[in-house]
């Protein structure tokens, strides 16, 4: 009886050991599934992060290009206004110079004619 009792315990021990091993294998498989799921989630999060990063880069690039274009347009507009002001001033200066020239020419012509008449009067009078 003793012998058969030991055998019985050994068989029960073998069954228990097999159950423990089976349970450990189930837990290992479950841990692998969880790990694979987490890796998939992590990869998905990383992909979404990179997509969002690219979207932000494109958005910032577009904003920079828009602002650069606006600033360049403003600079060109201000430059054009300065050119127009200079052209107006130049035109005014030229008109003043022409008036001064015409006045000087008239004054010189009048002076020359006066001298001619003065000389003729002296010669005839």
PDB file of C-alpha atoms in Angstrom:
ATOM      1  CA  UNK A   1       0.000   0.000   0.000  1.00  0.00           C
ATOM      2  CA  UNK A   2       2.797   2.209   0.744  1.00  0.00           C
ATOM      3  CA  UNK A   3       4.288   1.648  -2.647  1.00  0.00           C
ATOM      4  CA  UNK A   4       1.090   2.305  -4.492  1.00  0.00           C
ATOM      5  CA  UNK A   5       0.553   5.464  -2.376  1.00  0.00           C
ATOM      6  CA  UNK A   6       3.915   6.821  -3.514  1.00  0.00           C
ATOM      7  CA  UNK A   7       3.063   6.071  -7.087  1.00  0.00           C
ATOM      8  CA  UNK A   8      -0.199   7.867  -6.636  1.00  0.00           C
ATOM      9  CA  UNK A   9       1.607  10.894  -5.218  1.00  0.00           C
ATOM     10  CA  UNK A  10       4.097  10.838  -8.052  1.00  0.00           C
ATOM     11  CA  UNK A  11       1.308  10.704 -10.599  1.00  0.00           C
ATOM     12  CA  UNK A  12      -0.495  13.552  -8.855  1.00  0.00           C
ATOM     13  CA  UNK A  13       2.821  15.472  -8.739  1.00  0.00           C
ATOM     14  CA  UNK A  14       3.367  14.858 -12.432  1.00  0.00           C
ATOM     15  CA  UNK A  15      -0.129  16.088 -13.230  1.00  0.00           C
ATOM     16  CA  UNK A  16       0.361  19.145 -11.020  1.00  0.00           C
ATOM     17  CA  UNK A  17       3.709  19.854 -12.653  1.00  0.00           C
ATOM     18  CA  UNK A  18       2.143  19.532 -16.106  1.00  0.00           C
ATOM     19  CA  UNK A  19      -0.664  21.886 -15.056  1.00  0.00           C
ATOM     20  CA  UNK A  20       1.843  24.418 -13.742  1.00  0.00           C
ATOM     21  CA  UNK A  21       3.882  24.181 -16.957  1.00  0.00           C
ATOM     22  CA  UNK A  22       0.719  24.520 -19.054  1.00  0.00           C
ATOM     23  CA  UNK A  23      -0.364  27.540 -16.996  1.00  0.00           C
ATOM     24  CA  UNK A  24       3.093  29.092 -17.338  1.00  0.00           C
ATOM     25  CA  UNK A  25       2.955  28.520 -21.089  1.00  0.00           C
ATOM     26  CA  UNK A  26      -0.490  30.175 -21.198  1.00  0.00           C
ATOM     27  CA  UNK A  27       0.832  33.122 -19.196  1.00  0.00           C
ATOM     28  CA  UNK A  28       3.874  33.359 -21.470  1.00  0.00           C
ATOM     29  CA  UNK A  29       1.651  33.321 -24.562  1.00  0.00           C
ATOM     30  CA  UNK A  30      -0.602  35.974 -22.987  1.00  0.00           C
ATOM     31  CA  UNK A  31       2.432  38.080 -22.066  1.00  0.00           C
ATOM     32  CA  UNK A  32       3.648  37.766 -25.663  1.00  0.00           C
ATOM     33  CA  UNK A  33       0.219  38.861 -26.955  1.00  0.00           C
ATOM     34  CA  UNK A  34       0.174  41.813 -24.567  1.00  0.00           C
ATOM     35  CA  UNK A  35       3.739  42.729 -25.542  1.00  0.00           C
ATOM     36  CA  UNK A  36       2.918  42.459 -29.254  1.00  0.00           C
ATOM     37  CA  UNK A  37      -0.199  44.580 -28.699  1.00  0.00           C
ATOM     38  CA  UNK A  38       1.812  47.200 -26.838  1.00  0.00           C
ATOM     39  CA  UNK A  39       4.445  47.236 -29.585  1.00  0.00           C
ATOM     40  CA  UNK A  40       1.686  47.689 -32.171  1.00  0.00           C
ATOM     41  CA  UNK A  41       0.177  50.526 -30.107  1.00  0.00           C
ATOM     42  CA  UNK A  42       3.592  52.107 -29.699  1.00  0.00           C
ATOM     43  CA  UNK A  43       4.257  51.855 -33.439  1.00  0.00           C
ATOM     44  CA  UNK A  44       0.842  53.412 -34.129  1.00  0.00           C
ATOM     45  CA  UNK A  45       1.504  56.239 -31.664  1.00  0.00           C
ATOM     46  CA  UNK A  46       4.935  56.813 -33.216  1.00  0.00           C
ATOM     47  CA  UNK A  47       3.405  56.874 -36.722  1.00  0.00           C
ATOM     48  CA  UNK A  48       0.734  59.379 -35.634  1.00  0.00           C
ATOM     49  CA  UNK A  49       3.399  61.485 -33.904  1.00  0.00           C
ATOM     50  CA  UNK A  50       5.499  61.579 -37.081  1.00  0.00           C
ATOM     51  CA  UNK A  51       2.434  62.457 -39.168  1.00  0.00           C
ATOM     52  CA  UNK A  52       1.559  65.273 -36.761  1.00  0.00           C
ATOM     53  CA  UNK A  53       5.180  66.430 -36.753  1.00  0.00           C
ATOM     54  CA  UNK A  54       5.212  66.540 -40.575  1.00  0.00           C
ATOM     55  CA  UNK A  55       1.888  68.380 -40.569  1.00  0.00           C
ATOM     56  CA  UNK A  56       3.296  70.943 -38.123  1.00  0.00           C
ATOM     57  CA  UNK A  57       6.478  71.343 -40.176  1.00  0.00           C
ATOM     58  CA  UNK A  58       4.424  71.906 -43.339  1.00  0.00           C
ATOM     59  CA  UNK A  59       2.179  74.365 -41.499  1.00  0.00           C
ATOM     60  CA  UNK A  60       5.131  76.310 -40.079  1.00  0.00           C
ATOM     61  CA  UNK A  61       6.861  76.281 -43.470  1.00  0.00           C
ATOM     62  CA  UNK A  62       3.697  77.600 -45.130  1.00  0.00           C
ATOM     63  CA  UNK A  63       3.349  80.297 -42.465  1.00  0.00           C
ATOM     64  CA  UNK A  64       6.980  81.334 -42.890  1.00  0.00           C
ATOM     65  CA  UNK A  65       6.567  81.454 -46.676  1.00  0.00           C
ATOM     66  CA  UNK A  66       3.362  83.503 -46.338  1.00  0.00           C
ATOM     67  CA  UNK A  67       4.949  85.927 -43.886  1.00  0.00           C
ATOM     68  CA  UNK A  68       8.074  86.201 -46.044  1.00  0.00           C
ATOM     69  CA  UNK A  69       5.907  86.899 -49.096  1.00  0.00           C
ATOM     70  CA  UNK A  70       3.917  89.539 -47.171  1.00  0.00           C
ATOM     71  CA  UNK A  71       7.080  91.203 -45.866  1.00  0.00           C
ATOM     72  CA  UNK A  72       8.672  91.189 -49.327  1.00  0.00           C
ATOM     73  CA  UNK A  73       5.478  92.659 -50.808  1.00  0.00           C
ATOM     74  CA  UNK A  74       5.427  95.359 -48.125  1.00  0.00           C
ATOM     75  CA  UNK A  75       9.097  96.182 -48.756  1.00  0.00           C
ATOM     76  CA  UNK A  76       8.470  96.395 -52.508  1.00  0.00           C
ATOM     77  CA  UNK A  77       5.418  98.582 -51.950  1.00  0.00           C
ATOM     78  CA  UNK A  78       7.335 100.914 -49.627  1.00  0.00           C
ATOM     79  CA  UNK A  79      10.197 101.023 -52.126  1.00  0.00           C
ATOM     80  CA  UNK A  80       7.779 101.881 -54.932  1.00  0.00           C
ATOM     81  CA  UNK A  81       6.269 104.659 -52.802  1.00  0.00           C
ATOM     82  CA  UNK A  82       9.753 106.046 -52.149  1.00  0.00           C
ATOM     83  CA  UNK A  83      10.520 105.953 -55.880  1.00  0.00           C
ATOM     84  CA  UNK A  84       7.270 107.803 -56.590  1.00  0.00           C
ATOM     85  CA  UNK A  85       8.118 110.427 -53.945  1.00  0.00           C
ATOM     86  CA  UNK A  86      11.597 110.844 -55.423  1.00  0.00           C
ATOM     87  CA  UNK A  87      10.124 111.163 -58.917  1.00  0.00           C
ATOM     88  CA  UNK A  88       7.722 113.856 -57.682  1.00  0.00           C
ATOM     89  CA  UNK A  89      10.532 115.710 -55.926  1.00  0.00           C
ATOM     90  CA  UNK A  90      12.751 115.371 -58.989  1.00  0.00           C
ATOM     91  CA  UNK A  91       9.932 116.700 -61.177  1.00  0.00           C
ATOM     92  CA  UNK A  92       9.409 119.637 -58.817  1.00  0.00           C
ATOM     93  CA  UNK A  93      13.140 120.348 -58.757  1.00  0.00           C
ATOM     94  CA  UNK A  94      13.312 120.226 -62.566  1.00  0.00           C
ATOM     95  CA  UNK A  95      10.307 122.550 -62.860  1.00  0.00           C
ATOM     96  CA  UNK A  96      11.927 124.984 -60.408  1.00  0.00           C
ATOM     97  CA  UNK A  97      15.201 124.798 -62.334  1.00  0.00           C
ATOM     98  CA  UNK A  98      13.367 125.468 -65.618  1.00  0.00           C
ATOM     99  CA  UNK A  99      11.557 128.467 -64.078  1.00  0.00           C
ATOM    100  CA  UNK A 100      14.836 129.805 -62.698  1.00  0.00           C
ATOM    101  CA  UNK A 101      16.531 129.235 -66.058  1.00  0.00           C
ATOM    102  CA  UNK A 102      13.714 130.988 -67.941  1.00  0.00           C
ATOM    103  CA  UNK A 103      13.762 133.871 -65.440  1.00  0.00           C
ATOM    104  CA  UNK A 104      17.547 134.182 -65.720  1.00  0.00           C
ATOM    105  CA  UNK A 105      17.363 134.005 -69.529  1.00  0.00           C
ATOM    106  CA  UNK A 106      14.640 136.672 -69.591  1.00  0.00           C
ATOM    107  CA  UNK A 107      16.617 138.840 -67.173  1.00  0.00           C
ATOM    108  CA  UNK A 108      19.775 138.434 -69.293  1.00  0.00           C
ATOM    109  CA  UNK A 109      17.847 139.102 -72.510  1.00  0.00           C
ATOM    110  CA  UNK A 110      16.269 142.186 -70.956  1.00  0.00           C
ATOM    111  CA  UNK A 111      19.679 143.340 -69.730  1.00  0.00           C
ATOM    112  CA  UNK A 112      21.253 142.788 -73.159  1.00  0.00           C
ATOM    113  CA  UNK A 113      18.416 144.648 -74.888  1.00  0.00           C
ATOM    114  CA  UNK A 114      18.661 147.478 -72.354  1.00  0.00           C
ATOM    115  CA  UNK A 115      22.388 147.793 -72.973  1.00  0.00           C
ATOM    116  CA  UNK A 116      21.829 147.740 -76.734  1.00  0.00           C
ATOM    117  CA  UNK A 117      19.258 150.511 -76.413  1.00  0.00           C
ATOM    118  CA  UNK A 118      21.506 152.413 -74.016  1.00  0.00           C
ATOM    119  CA  UNK A 119      24.401 152.172 -76.480  1.00  0.00           C
ATOM    120  CA  UNK A 120      22.158 153.300 -79.375  1.00  0.00           C
ATOM    121  CA  UNK A 121      20.906 156.252 -77.329  1.00  0.00           C
ATOM    122  CA  UNK A 122      24.422 157.239 -76.457  1.00  0.00           C
ATOM    123  CA  UNK A 123      25.423 156.978 -80.103  1.00  0.00           C
ATOM    124  CA  UNK A 124      22.370 158.903 -81.364  1.00  0.00           C
ATOM    125  CA  UNK A 125      21.774 161.241 -78.663  1.00  0.00           C
TER     126      UNK A 125
END
